[in-house]
Amino acid sequence: MSNFGFTDLRLVNPYEVAFREARSAVKSQKILENAREFPTLAEAVADCSLIVGTTSRGRRALEHPLRRLELGGRLIKKHAGPAALLFGSEKFGLSNADMSHCHWLLRIPTREEHGSMNLGQSVAVCLYELIRNPAAAKATPEARRAARAADLDRLTELLAQALDQAGYVHRQESTRLKLRRLIRRMDLNAHDAEVWLGMLRQILWKFSAASDSPRK
Amino acid sequence: MSNFGFTDLRLVNPYEVAFREARSAVKSQKILENAREFPTLAEAVADCSLIVGTTSRGRRALEHPLRRLELGGRLIKKHAGPAALLFGSEKFGLSNADMSHCHWLLRIPTREEHGSMNLGQSVAVCLYELIRNPAAAKATPEARRAARAADLDRLTELLAQALDQAGYVHRQESTRLKLRRLIRRMDLNAHDAEVWLGMLRQILWKFSAASDSPRK
C-alpha cells in the first residue's frame, strides 16, 4: 500500500491485533497506526460508493459480475467517489456474505491451475494496476545521445588499423565496408564511442611501441 | 511465479538451501524442485539473450538505461529469445557488479518516498505486467441479458400499485413517469427484473389479503 501511495487501511474483525507491530513495514508505520478496525464489513465500507471484492478464478459459483484486473482496475479508476477493494483472509478468501456487499468482483489473471495467490502479493498486484500508467508503456526509451557519424568513421579507421597491425585482415576495401557496418550495428551512444576510440588508440600505441622497441 | 505461469527459477549462490522446503508454496513444488543454483550470475544467465535487472528508484547513480515497468514489460515481451529478470536480495538488491551483466534496468513505479519493495511482491508485480493482457482492459463487461421493456413496464405498474396501496403517493401521471425513469436507472438484468416482479406481487398479495380479512 505504501509503495503505491494508498493509505486507508481498514480491517474487519481481525483475529490478531498484532498487525500493528508488523516489523518489516519499515516505512509503513503511518498506515498501520492509522488503520481502522471495524466489527463488520458493512461498517468498514459504509462511506464507500463502490465496493469491489477480490477472488481467485472459479473458487465458487459466483453470483456477481467477475472482471479481470485489467478491466476492473480501469473501472475503479473511473469511479467518481471512494472505492473499497476487499481482500479476504489468506486461507479462505472472502465469504459469500462478504461478497454480497460488493458491486462486482475482481480477479487477478492467474493461470487456471494455480489461481489462489498470496495475500500480500495480491494486494501489490491490484494496487500496481491502479497506479499503472498506460502512457508510460508507449514512452520512447530514455533520450540518448547517439554517436555522430564522424566518430564512427574515426572508430572504423582505428579498428581497421588495429586489425591490420594485428595481422587479422588485409586492408581491403570490402573489409572496410564490413567493419563500417559492424560498427553501425553496435548502435553506440556518444559516450561509448569515445570509450572505444580511447581503447583502440591505446592498442595502437602499444603496437607502435612494441614495433619501435629494439628486439633482441 | 506459479500463479502467472513462469517456471524457470534460478538462484545465484543462495545463502540458504532451505528455500526448497518452502512450505507455503503449496502448488509451486515443481518450480522449487526444478530450481537451479549457480555459483555466479554470469553462469545463471549464460543462455539468455536479454538480461534485465530490477532496482528501486534512485537507489544509486545508475549507469544503465532505467525503464518503468510499463515500458520495460513491453520490451521484454517483444524480445525474441530467452530473457532473464534479475532480483537482488531482500536487503541489498542487486550489486553494481550484478547490474553490469544487464542490458538495462527496470523499476516498478513506486512512489518516491517509499521505493523499495518486498521481494515477493516485486516479483508478483513484474510477472503480472508480463502476462497482463491490454486487450482485456478494453473488453466490454461480461455479457448480460438486460431486462426487456415489457418486464420493466410491468414492474413500474406493480410498484405503482404497491405504493398506491401503501398510501405513498396518489396515482398521478407525473408520479408514474418518475417511477418509470427510476426503474430504468436501476439497469436491471432479466433475472433481477423477475425477482423484483415476484417481490412486488407478494407485497400486493399481502395488501389484498389484509384488506380482505375481517377486521375486529
CSV table of C-alpha atoms in Angstrom, one decimal:
chain,number,residue,atom,x,y,z
A,1,MET,CA,0.0,0.0,0.0
A,2,SER,CA,2.7,2.4,1.0
A,3,ASN,CA,4.8,1.7,-2.1
A,4,PHE,CA,1.9,2.6,-4.4
A,5,GLY,CA,0.6,5.5,-2.3
A,6,PHE,CA,-2.5,4.0,-0.7
A,7,THR,CA,-3.1,4.9,2.9
A,8,ASP,CA,-6.5,4.0,4.0
A,9,LEU,CA,-6.3,0.5,5.5
A,10,ARG,CA,-9.4,-0.9,7.2
A,11,LEU,CA,-9.6,-4.2,9.0
A,12,VAL,CA,-12.7,-6.1,9.7
A,13,ASN,CA,-12.7,-8.0,12.9
A,14,PRO,CA,-9.0,-9.0,12.7
A,15,TYR,CA,-8.0,-12.1,14.6
A,16,GLU,CA,-4.7,-10.7,15.6
A,17,VAL,CA,-4.2,-7.2,16.9
A,18,ALA,CA,-0.5,-7.9,16.5
A,19,PHE,CA,-0.7,-6.5,13.0
A,20,ARG,CA,0.2,-3.1,14.4
A,21,GLU,CA,3.6,-4.3,15.4
A,22,ALA,CA,4.5,-5.5,11.9
A,23,ARG,CA,8.2,-5.1,11.8
A,24,SER,CA,9.0,-5.4,8.2
A,25,ALA,CA,6.9,-2.4,7.2
A,26,VAL,CA,9.7,0.0,7.9
A,27,LYS,CA,8.2,2.9,6.0
A,28,SER,CA,4.6,2.0,6.5
A,29,GLN,CA,4.1,2.7,10.2
A,30,LYS,CA,1.8,5.5,9.5
A,31,ILE,CA,-0.6,3.3,7.5
A,32,LEU,CA,-0.6,0.7,10.3
A,33,GLU,CA,-1.0,3.4,13.0
A,34,ASN,CA,-3.9,4.9,11.1
A,35,ALA,CA,-5.5,1.6,10.2
A,36,ARG,CA,-9.1,1.3,11.5
A,37,GLU,CA,-10.8,-1.8,12.8
A,38,PHE,CA,-14.4,-2.5,12.3
A,39,PRO,CA,-16.6,-5.2,13.7
A,40,THR,CA,-18.4,-5.7,10.4
A,41,LEU,CA,-17.8,-5.3,6.8
A,42,ALA,CA,-20.9,-3.2,6.4
A,43,GLU,CA,-19.4,-0.6,8.8
A,44,ALA,CA,-16.0,-0.7,7.2
A,45,VAL,CA,-17.3,0.2,3.8
A,46,ALA,CA,-20.2,2.4,4.8
A,47,ASP,CA,-18.8,5.6,3.3
A,48,CYS,CA,-17.7,4.0,0.0
A,49,SER,CA,-19.7,4.2,-3.1
A,50,LEU,CA,-18.0,1.3,-4.9
A,51,ILE,CA,-17.2,-2.0,-3.2
A,52,VAL,CA,-15.1,-4.5,-5.2
A,53,GLY,CA,-14.3,-7.9,-3.9
A,54,THR,CA,-11.3,-9.9,-4.9
A,55,THR,CA,-11.5,-13.6,-5.7
A,56,SER,CA,-9.5,-16.3,-7.4
A,57,ARG,CA,-10.8,-17.8,-10.6
A,58,GLY,CA,-13.7,-20.1,-10.2
A,59,ARG,CA,-13.5,-20.6,-6.5
A,60,ARG,CA,-17.2,-20.9,-6.2
A,61,ALA,CA,-20.3,-20.3,-8.2
A,62,LEU,CA,-20.3,-16.6,-8.5
A,63,GLU,CA,-23.4,-14.6,-8.4
A,64,HIS,CA,-21.6,-11.4,-9.2
A,65,PRO,CA,-20.1,-10.0,-12.4
A,66,LEU,CA,-16.5,-11.1,-12.3
A,67,ARG,CA,-14.0,-8.9,-14.0
A,68,ARG,CA,-10.3,-9.3,-14.9
A,69,LEU,CA,-8.0,-6.9,-13.1
A,70,GLU,CA,-7.1,-5.1,-16.4
A,71,LEU,CA,-10.8,-4.1,-16.9
A,72,GLY,CA,-11.7,-3.9,-13.2
A,73,GLY,CA,-8.8,-1.6,-12.5
A,74,ARG,CA,-9.9,0.7,-15.2
A,75,LEU,CA,-13.4,0.8,-13.8
A,76,ILE,CA,-12.2,1.5,-10.3
A,77,LYS,CA,-10.0,4.4,-11.6
A,78,LYS,CA,-13.0,5.8,-13.4
A,79,HIS,CA,-15.3,5.6,-10.4
A,80,ALA,CA,-16.2,9.0,-9.0
A,81,GLY,CA,-16.2,8.6,-5.3
A,82,PRO,CA,-14.5,6.5,-2.6
A,83,ALA,CA,-14.0,2.9,-3.7
A,84,ALA,CA,-13.2,-0.1,-1.4
A,85,LEU,CA,-11.1,-3.0,-2.5
A,86,LEU,CA,-11.8,-6.1,-0.3
A,87,PHE,CA,-9.3,-8.9,0.3
A,88,GLY,CA,-10.3,-12.0,2.2
A,89,SER,CA,-8.2,-13.9,4.7
A,90,GLU,CA,-5.1,-15.7,3.3
A,91,LYS,CA,-6.8,-19.0,3.9
A,92,PHE,CA,-10.4,-18.7,3.0
A,93,GLY,CA,-10.7,-15.5,0.9
A,94,LEU,CA,-14.0,-13.6,1.1
A,95,SER,CA,-17.1,-15.4,2.2
A,96,ASN,CA,-20.4,-15.3,0.2
A,97,ALA,CA,-21.7,-12.9,2.9
A,98,ASP,CA,-18.7,-10.6,2.3
A,99,MET,CA,-19.2,-10.7,-1.4
A,100,SER,CA,-22.9,-9.8,-1.1
A,101,HIS,CA,-21.7,-6.3,-0.1
A,102,CYS,CA,-19.8,-6.0,-3.4
A,103,HIS,CA,-20.9,-4.3,-6.6
A,104,TRP,CA,-18.8,-6.7,-8.5
A,105,LEU,CA,-15.8,-8.9,-8.2
A,106,LEU,CA,-12.2,-8.7,-9.4
A,107,ARG,CA,-9.8,-11.5,-10.3
A,108,ILE,CA,-6.1,-11.3,-11.0
A,109,PRO,CA,-5.5,-13.2,-14.2
A,110,THR,CA,-3.6,-16.1,-12.7
A,111,ARG,CA,-3.4,-19.4,-14.5
A,112,GLU,CA,-6.2,-21.8,-14.0
A,113,GLU,CA,-4.0,-24.5,-12.4
A,114,HIS,CA,-2.8,-22.1,-9.7
A,115,GLY,CA,-5.4,-19.4,-9.1
A,116,SER,CA,-5.0,-18.6,-5.4
A,117,MET,CA,-2.4,-16.0,-4.6
A,118,ASN,CA,-0.5,-15.0,-1.5
A,119,LEU,CA,-2.4,-12.1,0.2
A,120,GLY,CA,0.4,-9.5,0.2
A,121,GLN,CA,1.2,-10.3,-3.4
A,122,SER,CA,-2.4,-10.0,-4.5
A,123,VAL,CA,-2.7,-6.6,-2.9
A,124,ALA,CA,0.6,-5.4,-4.5
A,125,VAL,CA,-0.6,-6.6,-8.0
A,126,CYS,CA,-4.0,-4.9,-7.7
A,127,LEU,CA,-2.6,-1.7,-6.4
A,128,TYR,CA,0.0,-1.7,-9.1
A,129,GLU,CA,-2.7,-2.0,-11.7
A,130,LEU,CA,-4.5,1.0,-10.1
A,131,ILE,CA,-1.4,3.3,-10.3
A,132,ARG,CA,-0.1,1.9,-13.6
A,133,ASN,CA,0.3,4.5,-16.2
A,134,PRO,CA,-0.5,3.2,-19.7
A,135,ALA,CA,1.1,6.1,-21.3
A,136,ALA,CA,4.4,5.1,-19.7
A,137,ALA,CA,4.4,1.9,-21.8
A,138,LYS,CA,4.3,3.9,-25.0
A,139,ALA,CA,7.0,6.3,-24.0
A,140,THR,CA,10.1,6.2,-26.2
A,141,PRO,CA,13.1,4.9,-24.4
A,142,GLU,CA,15.2,7.4,-22.5
A,143,ALA,CA,16.8,10.1,-24.5
A,144,ARG,CA,20.2,9.0,-25.6
A,145,ARG,CA,22.8,10.9,-27.5
A,146,ALA,CA,23.8,8.7,-30.3
A,147,ALA,CA,27.4,8.8,-31.6
A,148,ARG,CA,28.0,11.1,-34.6
A,149,ALA,CA,29.0,9.7,-37.9
A,150,ALA,CA,32.4,11.4,-37.7
A,151,ASP,CA,33.2,9.5,-34.5
A,152,LEU,CA,32.0,6.2,-36.0
A,153,ASP,CA,34.2,6.8,-39.1
A,154,ARG,CA,37.2,7.5,-36.9
A,155,LEU,CA,36.4,4.4,-34.9
A,156,THR,CA,36.2,2.3,-38.1
A,157,GLU,CA,39.5,3.7,-39.2
A,158,LEU,CA,41.3,2.9,-35.8
A,159,LEU,CA,39.8,-0.6,-35.7
A,160,ALA,CA,40.9,-1.3,-39.2
A,161,GLN,CA,44.4,-0.1,-38.3
A,162,ALA,CA,44.5,-2.2,-35.2
A,163,LEU,CA,43.3,-5.3,-37.0
A,164,ASP,CA,45.8,-4.6,-39.8
A,165,GLN,CA,48.7,-4.4,-37.3
A,166,ALA,CA,47.5,-7.5,-35.5
A,167,GLY,CA,47.5,-9.3,-38.8
A,168,TYR,CA,43.8,-10.1,-38.7
A,169,VAL,CA,43.0,-8.9,-42.2
A,170,HIS,CA,44.5,-7.1,-45.1
A,171,ARG,CA,43.3,-3.6,-45.7
A,172,GLN,CA,40.9,-4.3,-48.4
A,173,GLU,CA,38.0,-2.1,-49.3
A,174,SER,CA,35.5,-4.9,-48.7
A,175,THR,CA,36.8,-5.4,-45.2
A,176,ARG,CA,36.5,-1.7,-44.6
A,177,LEU,CA,32.8,-1.9,-45.5
A,178,LYS,CA,32.2,-4.8,-43.3
A,179,LEU,CA,33.8,-3.0,-40.3
A,180,ARG,CA,31.8,0.1,-41.0
A,181,ARG,CA,28.6,-1.9,-41.0
A,182,LEU,CA,29.6,-3.8,-37.9
A,183,ILE,CA,30.3,-0.6,-36.0
A,184,ARG,CA,26.9,0.9,-37.1
A,185,ARG,CA,25.1,-2.2,-35.8
A,186,MET,CA,26.7,-1.6,-32.4
A,187,ASP,CA,24.4,1.4,-32.1
A,188,LEU,CA,26.8,3.2,-29.9
A,189,ASN,CA,26.0,6.3,-27.9
A,190,ALA,CA,28.3,9.2,-27.9
A,191,HIS,CA,30.0,8.3,-24.7
A,192,ASP,CA,30.6,4.7,-25.5
A,193,ALA,CA,32.1,5.7,-28.9
A,194,GLU,CA,34.6,7.9,-27.0
A,195,VAL,CA,35.5,5.0,-24.8
A,196,TRP,CA,36.0,2.7,-27.8
A,197,LEU,CA,38.2,5.4,-29.5
A,198,GLY,CA,40.3,5.6,-26.4
A,199,MET,CA,40.7,1.8,-26.2
A,200,LEU,CA,41.7,1.5,-29.8
A,201,ARG,CA,44.2,4.4,-29.5
A,202,GLN,CA,45.8,2.6,-26.6
A,203,ILE,CA,46.0,-0.7,-28.5
A,204,LEU,CA,47.6,1.1,-31.5
A,205,TRP,CA,50.0,2.9,-29.2
A,206,LYS,CA,51.0,-0.5,-27.7
A,207,PHE,CA,51.6,-1.9,-31.2
A,208,SER,CA,53.7,1.0,-32.3
A,209,ALA,CA,55.7,0.9,-29.0
A,210,ALA,CA,56.3,-2.8,-29.5
A,211,SER,CA,57.5,-2.4,-33.1
A,212,ASP,CA,59.7,0.6,-32.2
A,213,SER,CA,61.4,-1.2,-29.3
A,214,PRO,CA,64.7,-2.8,-30.1
A,215,ARG,CA,64.3,-6.6,-30.4
A,216,LYS,CA,66.9,-8.9,-29.0
B,1,MET,CA,5.9,-17.4,-10.5
B,2,SER,CA,3.5,-20.3,-10.5
B,3,ASN,CA,0.4,-18.1,-10.4
B,4,PHE,CA,1.5,-16.4,-13.6
B,5,GLY,CA,2.9,-19.4,-15.4
B,6,PHE,CA,6.7,-18.8,-15.0
B,7,THR,CA,8.7,-21.9,-14.2
B,8,ASP,CA,12.4,-21.3,-14.7
B,9,LEU,CA,13.7,-20.2,-11.3
B,10,ARG,CA,17.5,-19.8,-11.0
B,11,LEU,CA,19.3,-18.9,-7.8
B,12,VAL,CA,22.8,-17.4,-7.6
B,13,ASN,CA,24.8,-18.6,-4.7
B,14,PRO,CA,21.8,-18.7,-2.3
B,15,TYR,CA,22.7,-18.4,1.4
B,16,GLU,CA,20.0,-20.8,2.5
B,17,VAL,CA,19.4,-24.0,0.8
B,18,ALA,CA,16.2,-24.1,2.9
B,19,PHE,CA,14.4,-22.5,0.0
B,20,ARG,CA,13.4,-25.9,-1.3
B,21,GLU,CA,11.4,-26.6,1.8
B,22,ALA,CA,9.3,-23.5,1.4
B,23,ARG,CA,6.1,-24.6,3.0
B,24,SER,CA,3.6,-22.0,1.8
B,25,ALA,CA,4.2,-22.7,-1.9
B,26,VAL,CA,1.6,-25.4,-2.0
B,27,LYS,CA,1.3,-25.6,-5.7
B,28,SER,CA,4.8,-24.5,-6.6
B,29,GLN,CA,6.8,-27.5,-5.5
B,30,LYS,CA,7.7,-28.2,-9.1
B,31,ILE,CA,9.2,-24.8,-9.6
B,32,LEU,CA,11.2,-25.2,-6.4
B,33,GLU,CA,12.3,-28.8,-7.2
B,34,ASN,CA,13.4,-27.7,-10.7
B,35,ALA,CA,15.1,-24.5,-9.5
B,36,ARG,CA,18.8,-24.4,-10.4
B,37,GLU,CA,21.6,-23.0,-8.3
B,38,PHE,CA,24.6,-21.3,-9.9
B,39,PRO,CA,27.8,-20.0,-8.3
B,40,THR,CA,27.8,-16.9,-10.3
B,41,LEU,CA,25.4,-14.6,-12.1
B,42,ALA,CA,27.2,-15.0,-15.4
B,43,GLU,CA,26.6,-18.7,-15.3
B,44,ALA,CA,23.0,-18.3,-14.3
B,45,VAL,CA,22.1,-16.1,-17.3
B,46,ALA,CA,24.6,-17.6,-19.8
B,47,ASP,CA,21.9,-18.9,-22.2
B,48,CYS,CA,19.8,-15.7,-22.1
B,49,SER,CA,19.9,-13.0,-24.7
B,50,LEU,CA,18.3,-10.3,-22.7
B,51,ILE,CA,19.2,-9.6,-19.1
B,52,VAL,CA,17.1,-7.1,-17.2
B,53,GLY,CA,17.8,-6.1,-13.6
B,54,THR,CA,15.3,-4.7,-11.2
B,55,THR,CA,16.0,-1.8,-8.9
B,56,SER,CA,14.1,0.7,-6.8
B,57,ARG,CA,14.0,4.3,-7.9
B,58,GLY,CA,17.2,6.2,-7.4
B,59,ARG,CA,19.0,3.7,-5.2
B,60,ARG,CA,22.3,4.7,-6.7
B,61,ALA,CA,23.8,6.5,-9.6
B,62,LEU,CA,22.7,4.3,-12.4
B,63,GLU,CA,24.9,3.7,-15.4
B,64,HIS,CA,22.2,1.8,-17.2
B,65,PRO,CA,19.0,2.8,-19.0
B,66,LEU,CA,16.3,2.7,-16.4
B,67,ARG,CA,12.8,1.9,-17.6
B,68,ARG,CA,9.5,1.9,-15.9
B,69,LEU,CA,7.8,-1.4,-15.7
B,70,GLU,CA,5.0,-0.5,-18.1
B,71,LEU,CA,7.6,0.1,-20.9
B,72,GLY,CA,10.1,-2.5,-19.7
B,73,GLY,CA,7.5,-5.2,-19.6
B,74,ARG,CA,6.5,-4.4,-23.2
B,75,LEU,CA,10.2,-4.6,-24.3
B,76,ILE,CA,10.7,-8.0,-22.5
B,77,LYS,CA,7.6,-9.4,-24.2
B,78,LYS,CA,8.8,-8.2,-27.6
B,79,HIS,CA,12.2,-9.8,-27.1
B,80,ALA,CA,12.8,-12.8,-29.3
B,81,GLY,CA,14.7,-15.2,-27.2
B,82,PRO,CA,15.2,-16.2,-23.6
B,83,ALA,CA,15.1,-13.2,-21.2
B,84,ALA,CA,16.2,-13.2,-17.6
B,85,LEU,CA,14.7,-10.9,-15.0
B,86,LEU,CA,17.0,-10.4,-12.0
B,87,PHE,CA,16.0,-9.7,-8.5
B,88,GLY,CA,18.5,-8.8,-5.8
B,89,SER,CA,18.4,-9.9,-2.2
B,90,GLU,CA,15.6,-8.5,0.0
B,91,LYS,CA,18.1,-6.4,1.9
B,92,PHE,CA,20.6,-5.0,-0.6
B,93,GLY,CA,19.1,-5.5,-4.0
B,94,LEU,CA,21.4,-6.1,-6.9
B,95,SER,CA,25.0,-5.0,-6.6
B,96,ASN,CA,26.8,-2.8,-9.2
B,97,ALA,CA,28.6,-6.0,-10.3
B,98,ASP,CA,25.2,-7.8,-10.8
B,99,MET,CA,23.9,-4.8,-12.8
B,100,SER,CA,26.9,-4.8,-15.1
B,101,HIS,CA,25.5,-8.0,-16.6
B,102,CYS,CA,22.3,-6.3,-17.5
B,103,HIS,CA,21.2,-4.8,-20.8
B,104,TRP,CA,19.0,-2.4,-18.9
B,105,LEU,CA,17.3,-1.9,-15.6
B,106,LEU,CA,13.6,-2.0,-14.7
B,107,ARG,CA,11.8,-0.2,-11.9
B,108,ILE,CA,8.4,-0.7,-10.5
B,109,PRO,CA,6.7,2.8,-10.4
B,110,THR,CA,6.5,3.0,-6.6
B,111,ARG,CA,6.2,6.4,-5.0
B,112,GLU,CA,9.4,8.3,-4.4
B,113,GLU,CA,9.1,8.3,-0.6
B,114,HIS,CA,8.8,4.5,-0.4
B,115,GLY,CA,10.6,3.0,-3.3
B,116,SER,CA,11.9,-0.3,-2.0
B,117,MET,CA,9.5,-3.2,-2.2
B,118,ASN,CA,9.2,-6.6,-0.6
B,119,LEU,CA,10.9,-9.2,-2.8
B,120,GLY,CA,7.9,-11.5,-3.3
B,121,GLN,CA,5.6,-8.6,-4.1
B,122,SER,CA,8.1,-7.1,-6.6
B,123,VAL,CA,8.3,-10.5,-8.4
B,124,ALA,CA,4.5,-10.8,-8.4
B,125,VAL,CA,4.0,-7.2,-9.8
B,126,CYS,CA,6.7,-7.7,-12.5
B,127,LEU,CA,5.3,-11.0,-13.7
B,128,TYR,CA,1.8,-9.7,-13.7
B,129,GLU,CA,2.9,-6.9,-16.0
B,130,LEU,CA,4.4,-9.6,-18.3
B,131,ILE,CA,1.2,-11.7,-18.5
B,132,ARG,CA,-1.1,-8.7,-18.4
B,133,ASN,CA,-3.4,-8.5,-21.4
B,134,PRO,CA,-4.0,-4.9,-22.5
B,135,ALA,CA,-7.0,-6.1,-24.7
B,136,ALA,CA,-8.7,-7.4,-21.5
B,137,ALA,CA,-8.9,-3.8,-20.2
B,138,LYS,CA,-10.9,-2.8,-23.3
B,139,ALA,CA,-13.2,-5.7,-23.2
B,140,THR,CA,-16.8,-4.9,-22.7
B,141,PRO,CA,-18.2,-6.0,-19.4
B,142,GLU,CA,-19.5,-9.6,-19.3
B,143,ALA,CA,-22.4,-10.3,-21.4
B,144,ARG,CA,-25.6,-9.7,-19.5
B,145,ARG,CA,-29.2,-10.1,-20.6
B,146,ALA,CA,-30.8,-6.8,-19.9
B,147,ALA,CA,-34.5,-6.8,-18.9
B,148,ARG,CA,-37.0,-6.3,-21.7
B,149,ALA,CA,-39.1,-3.2,-21.8
B,150,ALA,CA,-42.3,-5.2,-21.3
B,151,ASP,CA,-41.0,-6.5,-17.9
B,152,LEU,CA,-39.9,-3.1,-16.9
B,153,ASP,CA,-43.3,-1.7,-17.7
B,154,ARG,CA,-45.0,-4.5,-15.7
B,155,LEU,CA,-42.6,-3.7,-12.9
B,156,THR,CA,-43.5,0.0,-13.0
B,157,GLU,CA,-47.1,-0.9,-12.9
B,158,LEU,CA,-46.8,-3.2,-9.9
B,159,LEU,CA,-44.6,-0.8,-8.0
B,160,ALA,CA,-47.2,2.0,-8.6
B,161,GLN,CA,-49.9,-0.3,-7.3
B,162,ALA,CA,-48.0,-1.2,-4.2
B,163,LEU,CA,-47.1,2.4,-3.5
B,164,ASP,CA,-50.7,3.4,-4.0
B,165,GLN,CA,-52.0,0.8,-1.6
B,166,ALA,CA,-49.3,1.7,0.9
B,167,GLY,CA,-50.5,5.3,0.7
B,168,TYR,CA,-47.1,6.5,-0.5
B,169,VAL,CA,-48.4,8.5,-3.5
B,170,HIS,CA,-51.5,9.2,-5.4
B,171,ARG,CA,-51.7,7.7,-8.8
B,172,GLN,CA,-50.8,10.7,-10.8
B,173,GLU,CA,-49.3,10.6,-14.3
B,174,SER,CA,-46.2,12.6,-13.2
B,175,THR,CA,-45.6,10.0,-10.5
B,176,ARG,CA,-45.9,7.2,-13.0
B,177,LEU,CA,-43.2,8.9,-15.1
B,178,LYS,CA,-40.9,9.3,-12.2
B,179,LEU,CA,-41.3,5.6,-11.3
B,180,ARG,CA,-40.7,4.6,-14.9
B,181,ARG,CA,-37.4,6.5,-15.0
B,182,LEU,CA,-36.4,5.3,-11.6
B,183,ILE,CA,-36.8,1.7,-12.7
B,184,ARG,CA,-34.8,2.3,-15.9
B,185,ARG,CA,-32.0,3.8,-13.9
B,186,MET,CA,-31.8,0.5,-12.0
B,187,ASP,CA,-30.4,-1.0,-15.2
B,188,LEU,CA,-31.9,-4.4,-14.2
B,189,ASN,CA,-30.9,-7.6,-15.9
B,190,ALA,CA,-33.6,-10.0,-16.9
B,191,HIS,CA,-33.2,-12.2,-13.9
B,192,ASP,CA,-33.3,-9.4,-11.3
B,193,ALA,CA,-36.4,-8.0,-13.1
B,194,GLU,CA,-38.1,-11.3,-12.5
B,195,VAL,CA,-37.1,-11.3,-8.8
B,196,TRP,CA,-38.5,-7.7,-8.4
B,197,LEU,CA,-41.8,-8.7,-10.1
B,198,GLY,CA,-42.1,-11.6,-7.7
B,199,MET,CA,-41.4,-9.5,-4.6
B,200,LEU,CA,-43.9,-6.9,-5.7
B,201,ARG,CA,-46.6,-9.5,-6.5
B,202,GLN,CA,-46.1,-10.9,-3.0
B,203,ILE,CA,-46.4,-7.4,-1.4
B,204,LEU,CA,-49.6,-6.8,-3.4
B,205,TRP,CA,-51.0,-10.1,-2.4
B,206,LYS,CA,-50.3,-9.3,1.2
B,207,PHE,CA,-52.1,-6.0,0.9
B,208,SER,CA,-55.1,-7.6,-0.7
B,209,ALA,CA,-55.2,-10.4,1.9
B,210,ALA,CA,-55.0,-7.8,4.7
B,211,SER,CA,-57.8,-5.8,3.2
B,212,ASP,CA,-60.0,-8.9,2.6
B,213,SER,CA,-59.5,-10.2,6.2
B,214,PRO,CA,-62.3,-9.3,8.6
B,215,ARG,CA,-61.2,-6.6,10.9
B,216,LYS,CA,-62.1,-6.7,14.5
